Coordinates of C-alpha atoms and ligand atoms in Angstrom, one line a residue:
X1 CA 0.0 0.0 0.0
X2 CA 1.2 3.3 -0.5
X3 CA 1.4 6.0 2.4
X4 CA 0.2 9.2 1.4
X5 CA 0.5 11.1 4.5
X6 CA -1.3 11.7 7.7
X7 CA -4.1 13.8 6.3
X8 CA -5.2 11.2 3.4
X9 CA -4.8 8.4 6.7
X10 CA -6.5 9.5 8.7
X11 CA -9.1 12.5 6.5
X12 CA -11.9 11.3 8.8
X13 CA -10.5 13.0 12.1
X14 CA -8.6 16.0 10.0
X15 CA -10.6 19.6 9.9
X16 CA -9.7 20.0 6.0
X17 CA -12.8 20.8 3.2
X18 CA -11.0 19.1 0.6
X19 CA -8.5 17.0 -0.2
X20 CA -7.3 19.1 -3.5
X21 CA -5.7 21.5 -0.7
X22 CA -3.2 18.9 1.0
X23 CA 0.4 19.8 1.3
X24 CA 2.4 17.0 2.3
X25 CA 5.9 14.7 2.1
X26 CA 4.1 11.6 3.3
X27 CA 4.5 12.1 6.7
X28 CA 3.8 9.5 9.5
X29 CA 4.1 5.9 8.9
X30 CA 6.6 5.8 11.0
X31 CA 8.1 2.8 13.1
X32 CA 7.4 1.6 16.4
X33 CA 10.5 -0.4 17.3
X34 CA 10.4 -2.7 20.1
X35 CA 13.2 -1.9 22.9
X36 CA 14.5 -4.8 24.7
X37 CA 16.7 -2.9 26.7
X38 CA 14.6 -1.2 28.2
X39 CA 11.9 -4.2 28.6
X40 CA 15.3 -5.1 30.5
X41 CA 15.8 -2.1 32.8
X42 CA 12.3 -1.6 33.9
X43 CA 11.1 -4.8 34.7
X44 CA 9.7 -8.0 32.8
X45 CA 6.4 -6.8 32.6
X46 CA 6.0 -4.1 30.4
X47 CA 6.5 -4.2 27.0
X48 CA 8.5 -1.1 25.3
X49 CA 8.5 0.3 21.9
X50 CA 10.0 3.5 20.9
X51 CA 7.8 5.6 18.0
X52 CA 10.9 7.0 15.9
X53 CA 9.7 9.9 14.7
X54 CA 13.0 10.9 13.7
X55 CA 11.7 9.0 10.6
X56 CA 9.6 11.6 9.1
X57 CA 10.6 13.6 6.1
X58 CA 12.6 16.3 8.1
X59 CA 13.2 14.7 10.9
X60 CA 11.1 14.9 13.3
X61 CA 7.1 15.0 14.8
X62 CA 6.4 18.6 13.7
X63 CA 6.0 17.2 10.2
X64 CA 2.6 15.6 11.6
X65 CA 1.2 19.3 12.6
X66 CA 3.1 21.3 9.9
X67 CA 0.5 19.4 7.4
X68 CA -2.3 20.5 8.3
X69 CA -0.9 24.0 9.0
X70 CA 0.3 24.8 5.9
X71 CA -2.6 22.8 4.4
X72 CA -5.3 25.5 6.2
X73 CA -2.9 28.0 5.0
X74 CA -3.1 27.6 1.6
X75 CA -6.9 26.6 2.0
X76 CA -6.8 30.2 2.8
X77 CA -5.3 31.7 0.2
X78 CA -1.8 32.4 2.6
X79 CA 1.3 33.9 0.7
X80 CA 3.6 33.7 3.6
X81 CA 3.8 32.0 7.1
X82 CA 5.9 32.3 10.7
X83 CA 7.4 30.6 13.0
X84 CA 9.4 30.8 16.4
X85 CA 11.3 27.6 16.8
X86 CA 13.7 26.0 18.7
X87 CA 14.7 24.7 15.2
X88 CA 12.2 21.4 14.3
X89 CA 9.3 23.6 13.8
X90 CA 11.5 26.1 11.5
X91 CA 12.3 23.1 9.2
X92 CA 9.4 21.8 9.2
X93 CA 7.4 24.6 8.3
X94 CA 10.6 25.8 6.2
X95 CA 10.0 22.1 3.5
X96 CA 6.2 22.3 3.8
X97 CA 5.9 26.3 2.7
X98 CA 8.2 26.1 0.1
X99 CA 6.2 22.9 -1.6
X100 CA 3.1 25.1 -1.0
X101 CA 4.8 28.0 -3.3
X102 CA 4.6 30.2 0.3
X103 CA 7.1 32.1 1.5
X104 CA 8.4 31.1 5.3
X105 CA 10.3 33.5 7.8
X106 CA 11.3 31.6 11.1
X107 CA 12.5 33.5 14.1
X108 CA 15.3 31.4 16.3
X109 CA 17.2 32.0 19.1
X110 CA 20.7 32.9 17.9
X111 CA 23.2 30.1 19.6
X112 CA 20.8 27.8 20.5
X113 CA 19.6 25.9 17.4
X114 CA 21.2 22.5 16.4
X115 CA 23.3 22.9 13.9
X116 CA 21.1 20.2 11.6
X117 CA 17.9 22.2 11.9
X118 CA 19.5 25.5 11.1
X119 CA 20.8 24.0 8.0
X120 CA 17.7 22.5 7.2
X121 CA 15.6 25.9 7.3
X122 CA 18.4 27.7 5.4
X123 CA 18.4 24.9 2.3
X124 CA 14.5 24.7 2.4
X125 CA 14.6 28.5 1.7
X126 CA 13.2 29.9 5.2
X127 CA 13.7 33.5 5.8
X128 CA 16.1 33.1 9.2
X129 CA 16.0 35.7 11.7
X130 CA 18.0 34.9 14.7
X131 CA 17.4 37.1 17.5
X132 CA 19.7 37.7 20.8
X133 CA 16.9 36.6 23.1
X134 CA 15.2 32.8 23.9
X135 CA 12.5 30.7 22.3
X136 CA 9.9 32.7 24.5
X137 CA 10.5 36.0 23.2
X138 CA 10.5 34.6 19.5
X139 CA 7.2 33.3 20.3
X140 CA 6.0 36.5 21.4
X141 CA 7.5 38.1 18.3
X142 CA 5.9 36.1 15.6
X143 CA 2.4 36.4 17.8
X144 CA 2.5 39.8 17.2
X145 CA 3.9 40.1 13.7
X146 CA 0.9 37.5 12.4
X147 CA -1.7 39.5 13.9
X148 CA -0.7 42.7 12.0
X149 CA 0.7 41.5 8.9
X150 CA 0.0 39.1 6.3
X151 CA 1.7 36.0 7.3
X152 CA -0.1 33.1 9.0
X153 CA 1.3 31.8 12.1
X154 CA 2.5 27.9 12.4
X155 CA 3.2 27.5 16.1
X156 CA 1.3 25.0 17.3
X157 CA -1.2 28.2 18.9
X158 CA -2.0 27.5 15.5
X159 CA -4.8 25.0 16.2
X160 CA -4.5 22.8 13.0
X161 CA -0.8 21.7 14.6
X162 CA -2.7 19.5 16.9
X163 CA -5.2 18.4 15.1
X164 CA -2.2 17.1 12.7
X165 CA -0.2 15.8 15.4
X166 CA -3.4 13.4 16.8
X167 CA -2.0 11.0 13.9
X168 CA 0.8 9.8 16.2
X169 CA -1.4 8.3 18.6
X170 CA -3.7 6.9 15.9
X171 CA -0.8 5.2 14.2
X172 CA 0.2 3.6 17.6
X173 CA -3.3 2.3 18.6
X174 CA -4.0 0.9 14.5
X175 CA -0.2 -0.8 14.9
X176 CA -0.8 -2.2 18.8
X177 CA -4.5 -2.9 18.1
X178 CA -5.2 -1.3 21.4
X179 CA -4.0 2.1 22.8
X180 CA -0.4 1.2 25.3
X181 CA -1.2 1.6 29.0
X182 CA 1.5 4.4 29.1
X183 CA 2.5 7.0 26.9
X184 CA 6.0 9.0 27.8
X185 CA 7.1 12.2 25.7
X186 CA 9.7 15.0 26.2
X187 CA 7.5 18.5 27.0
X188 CA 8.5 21.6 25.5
X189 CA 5.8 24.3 24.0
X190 CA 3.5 21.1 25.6
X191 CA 1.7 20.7 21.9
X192 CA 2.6 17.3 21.7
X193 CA 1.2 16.0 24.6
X194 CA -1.4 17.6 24.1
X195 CA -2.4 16.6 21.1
X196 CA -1.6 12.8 21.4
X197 CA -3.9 13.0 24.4
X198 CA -6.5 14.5 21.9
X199 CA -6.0 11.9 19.6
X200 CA -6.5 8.6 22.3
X201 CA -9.7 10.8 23.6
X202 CA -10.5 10.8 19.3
X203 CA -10.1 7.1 18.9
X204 CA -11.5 6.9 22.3
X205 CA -14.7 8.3 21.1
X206 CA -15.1 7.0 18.4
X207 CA -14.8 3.5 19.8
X208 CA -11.7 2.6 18.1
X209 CA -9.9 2.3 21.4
X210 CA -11.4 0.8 25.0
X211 CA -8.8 2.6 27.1
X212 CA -6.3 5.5 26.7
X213 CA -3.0 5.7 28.2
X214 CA -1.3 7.2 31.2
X215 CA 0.4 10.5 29.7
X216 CA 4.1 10.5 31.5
X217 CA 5.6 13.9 30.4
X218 CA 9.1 15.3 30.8
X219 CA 11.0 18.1 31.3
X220 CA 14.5 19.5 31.4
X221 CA 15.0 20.3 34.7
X222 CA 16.4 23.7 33.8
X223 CA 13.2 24.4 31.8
X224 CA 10.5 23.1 33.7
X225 CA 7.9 25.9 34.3
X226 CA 4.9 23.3 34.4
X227 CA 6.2 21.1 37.1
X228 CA 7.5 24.4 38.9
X229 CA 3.8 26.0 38.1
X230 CA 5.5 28.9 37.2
X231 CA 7.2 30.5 34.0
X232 CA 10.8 30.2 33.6
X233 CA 12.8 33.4 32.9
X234 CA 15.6 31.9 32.0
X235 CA 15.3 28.6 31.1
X236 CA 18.5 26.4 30.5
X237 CA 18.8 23.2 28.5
X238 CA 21.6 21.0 26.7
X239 CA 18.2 20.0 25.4
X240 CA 18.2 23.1 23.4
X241 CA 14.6 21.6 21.6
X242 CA 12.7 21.8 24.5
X243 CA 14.9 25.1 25.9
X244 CA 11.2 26.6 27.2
X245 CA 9.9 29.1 29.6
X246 CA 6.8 29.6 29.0
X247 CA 4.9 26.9 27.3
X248 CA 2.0 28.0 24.7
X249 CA 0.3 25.1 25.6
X250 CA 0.2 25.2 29.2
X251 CA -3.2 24.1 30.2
X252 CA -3.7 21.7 27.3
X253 CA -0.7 19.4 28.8
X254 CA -1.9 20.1 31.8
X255 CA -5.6 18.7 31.4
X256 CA -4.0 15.5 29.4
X257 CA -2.0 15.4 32.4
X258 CA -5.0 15.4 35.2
X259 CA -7.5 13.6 33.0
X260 CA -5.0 10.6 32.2
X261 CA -4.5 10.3 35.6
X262 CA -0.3 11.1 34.7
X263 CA 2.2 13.3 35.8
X264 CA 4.7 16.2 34.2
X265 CA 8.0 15.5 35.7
X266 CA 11.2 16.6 35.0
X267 CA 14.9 15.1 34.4
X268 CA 18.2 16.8 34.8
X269 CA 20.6 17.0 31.9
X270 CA 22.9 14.0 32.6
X271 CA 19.7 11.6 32.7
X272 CA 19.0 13.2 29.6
X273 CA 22.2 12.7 27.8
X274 CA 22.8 9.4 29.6
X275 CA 19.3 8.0 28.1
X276 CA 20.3 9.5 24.7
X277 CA 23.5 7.3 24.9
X278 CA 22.0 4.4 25.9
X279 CA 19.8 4.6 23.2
X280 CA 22.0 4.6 20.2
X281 CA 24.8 2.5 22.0
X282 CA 22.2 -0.2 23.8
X283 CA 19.1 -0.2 21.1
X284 CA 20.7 1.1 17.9
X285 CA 18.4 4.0 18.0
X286 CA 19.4 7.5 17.3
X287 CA 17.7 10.3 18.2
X288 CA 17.9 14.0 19.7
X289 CA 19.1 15.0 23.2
X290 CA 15.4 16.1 23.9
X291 CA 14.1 13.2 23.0
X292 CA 15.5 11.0 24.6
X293 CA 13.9 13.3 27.8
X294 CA 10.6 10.7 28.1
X295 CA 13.0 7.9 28.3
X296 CA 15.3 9.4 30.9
X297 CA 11.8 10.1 32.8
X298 CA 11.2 6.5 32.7
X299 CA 14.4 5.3 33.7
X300 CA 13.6 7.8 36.7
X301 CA 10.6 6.1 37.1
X302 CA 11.9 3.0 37.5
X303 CA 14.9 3.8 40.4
X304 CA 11.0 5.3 42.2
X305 CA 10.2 1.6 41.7
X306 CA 7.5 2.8 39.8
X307 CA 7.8 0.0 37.3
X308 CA 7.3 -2.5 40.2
X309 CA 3.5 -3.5 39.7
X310 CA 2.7 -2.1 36.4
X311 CA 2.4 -4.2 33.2
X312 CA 0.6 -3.5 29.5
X313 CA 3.0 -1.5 26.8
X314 CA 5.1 1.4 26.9
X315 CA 5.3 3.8 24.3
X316 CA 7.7 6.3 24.2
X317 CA 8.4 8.9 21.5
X318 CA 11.8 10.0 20.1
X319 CA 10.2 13.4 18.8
X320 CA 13.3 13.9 16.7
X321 CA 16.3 12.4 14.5
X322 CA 20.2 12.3 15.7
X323 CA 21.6 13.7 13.1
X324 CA 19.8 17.0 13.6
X325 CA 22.1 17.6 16.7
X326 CA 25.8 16.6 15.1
X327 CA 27.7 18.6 17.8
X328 CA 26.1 17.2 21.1
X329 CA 26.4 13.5 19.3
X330 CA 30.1 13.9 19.1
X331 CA 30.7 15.9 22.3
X332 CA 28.9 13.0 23.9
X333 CA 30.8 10.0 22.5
X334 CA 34.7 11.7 21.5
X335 CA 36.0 12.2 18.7
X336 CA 37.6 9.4 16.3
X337 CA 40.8 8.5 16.3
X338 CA 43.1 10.0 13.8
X339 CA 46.5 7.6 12.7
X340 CA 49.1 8.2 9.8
X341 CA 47.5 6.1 6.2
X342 CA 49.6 2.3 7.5
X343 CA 48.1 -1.1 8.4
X344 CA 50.1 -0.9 11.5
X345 CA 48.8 2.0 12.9
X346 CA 45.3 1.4 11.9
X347 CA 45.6 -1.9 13.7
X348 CA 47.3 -0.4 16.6
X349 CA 44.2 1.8 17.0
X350 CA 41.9 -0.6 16.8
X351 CA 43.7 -2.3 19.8
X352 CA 42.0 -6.0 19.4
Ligands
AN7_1 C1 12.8 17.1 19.2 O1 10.7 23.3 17.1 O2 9.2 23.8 20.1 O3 6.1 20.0 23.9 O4 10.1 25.2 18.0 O5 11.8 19.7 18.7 O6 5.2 19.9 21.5 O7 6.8 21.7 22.2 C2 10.3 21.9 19.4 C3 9.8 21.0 20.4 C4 10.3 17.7 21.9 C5 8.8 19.5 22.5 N1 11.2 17.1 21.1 O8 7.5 19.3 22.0 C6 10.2 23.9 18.0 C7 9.8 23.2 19.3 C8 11.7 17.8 20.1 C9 11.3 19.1 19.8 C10 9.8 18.9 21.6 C11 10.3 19.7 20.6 P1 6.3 20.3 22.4

């Protein structure tokens, strides 16, 4: 079968007139791969999977939302759209404008954008403004700008971002047959929790599903303002994706929170990087720093002996590809090893 994207999957649940005004790269599809190490680590009675979205067509789960943004958009009649990003939401909108003939200006936080992401937005032929402030001001920014000038906003206060992003949780409950018992996720801008949550309550509804998961979100500890209950001014992060203050989506994760009967937590920046490691060098799995956030949460979770007397599936979401974040990959695991062009030394290196 061929996969044309989320909005053709799934047109049933998707706010779009008609089909004649989809954007898309195929999005979604993508894999839920089974994690043994982790089936290890917590316990023999849960079993994991991890949903790479990594695997979409820039590189992470924005591409889900960006859809059905730039979709509406040109439903509208749009010319030109906005973001602020912390860098995934700039590529994605950056790919999806361009094949919709729009014009895209993204507003980034200057120093704090994987390197991958930046280059991304720049070759898909974004406008990049990088300003000398955070994520939280760019988002202010671009709120603004929208409002008085002709350029549709793409954050995901843009409701169509959500109603995009539901596809994740559909793809998991058609691939599982049932929803999992517990759904983890890194928390930013909190859309994505949101909006799985919104899609378990859609499948829920429409009797797809007979239970919806526990919601487990994480932050970084330096940028947690929803388990602190207040914004962060300055929120710091080697997680630079999820490098938030003051989340746009606030009471959204918070009601998928209360109503899934799960918690917001939040994990320090060595759980983060040590889960990220573990994931490529245990799993085979690459992903970003800040995804690998809702794994380090649930490796927390387990030293709470949380794990003890749970059982059902795990799902957690890598929100983003590896290879968007080249620099923190290599600071994390060294640097190769550089010998003169002779069997000898090449074998001395490899040191067998
Ligand atoms: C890899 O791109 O906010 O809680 O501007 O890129 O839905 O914000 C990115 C967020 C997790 C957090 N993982 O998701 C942006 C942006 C990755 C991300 C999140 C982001 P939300």
């Amino acid at each position: 079968m061929v996969w044309h994207g989320i909005i053709h999957q799934y047109f049933p649940y998707m706010p779009l007139e008609d089909k004649q005004h989809i954007v898309t790269l195929n999005e979604g599809n993508t894999p839920l791969i089974r994690s043994l190490y982790l089936e290890k680590q917590l316990g023999g009675n849960l079993e994991v999977y991890l949903k790479h979205e990594g695997m979409n067509p820039t590189g992470s789960f924005k591409d889900r939302g960006m859809t059905m943004a730039i979709s509406k958009a040109k439903e509208a009649g749009a010319k030109a759209v906005i973001c602020a990003s912390t860098g995934n939401t700039a590529a994605a909108a950056a790919a999806y404008a361009s094949r919709a003939g729009m014009k895209s200006f993204v507003i980034i936080p200057e120093g704090n954008v994987a390197l991958g992401k930046l280059a991304a937005s720049l070759i898909y032929g974004a406008k990049v403004i990088q300003i000398s402030g955070n994520f939280d001001d760019a988002l202010c920014f671009v709120r603004d700008i929208s409002e008085s000038h002709p350029v549709s906003l793409v954050n995901s206060v843009n409701p169509y971002r959500i109603e995009g992003q539901k596809s994740g949780s559909f793809e998991i409950c058609d691939a599982l047959g049932k929803a999992p018992e517990f759904h983890a996720l890194p928390v930013g801008n909190a859309g994505n929790i949101s909006a799985y949550w919104k899609g378990y309550k859609a499948y829920h509804d429409a009797g797809k599903i007979e239970q919806t998961p526990m919601m487990l979100g994480f932050q970084a500890a330096g940028a947690a303002p929803i388990v602190h209950g207040h914004p962060i001014e300055n929120p710091e992060t080697v997680a630079t994706a999820i490098k938030i203050g003051n989340p746009a989506s606030w009471q959204m994760a918070e009601a998928a929170r209360d109503d899934s009967g799960g918690m917001i937590d939040m994990v320090t920046d060595d759980e983060i990087l040590a889960a990220y490691k573990l994931l490529a060098s245990k799993d085979g799995v690459f992903c970003e720093p800040a995804s690998a956030a809702g794994v380090a949460g649930v490796l927390k979770l387990e030293q709470q002996g949380f794990w003890k007397d749970k059982s059902g599936t795990l799902v957690c979401v890598l929100t983003g590809h590896g290879l968007k974040d080249p620099d923190n990959a290599i600071k994390q695991a060294g640097q190769p090893i550089s010998v003169p062009a002779e069997l000898d030394a090449v074998l001395e290196a490899m040191d067998l």
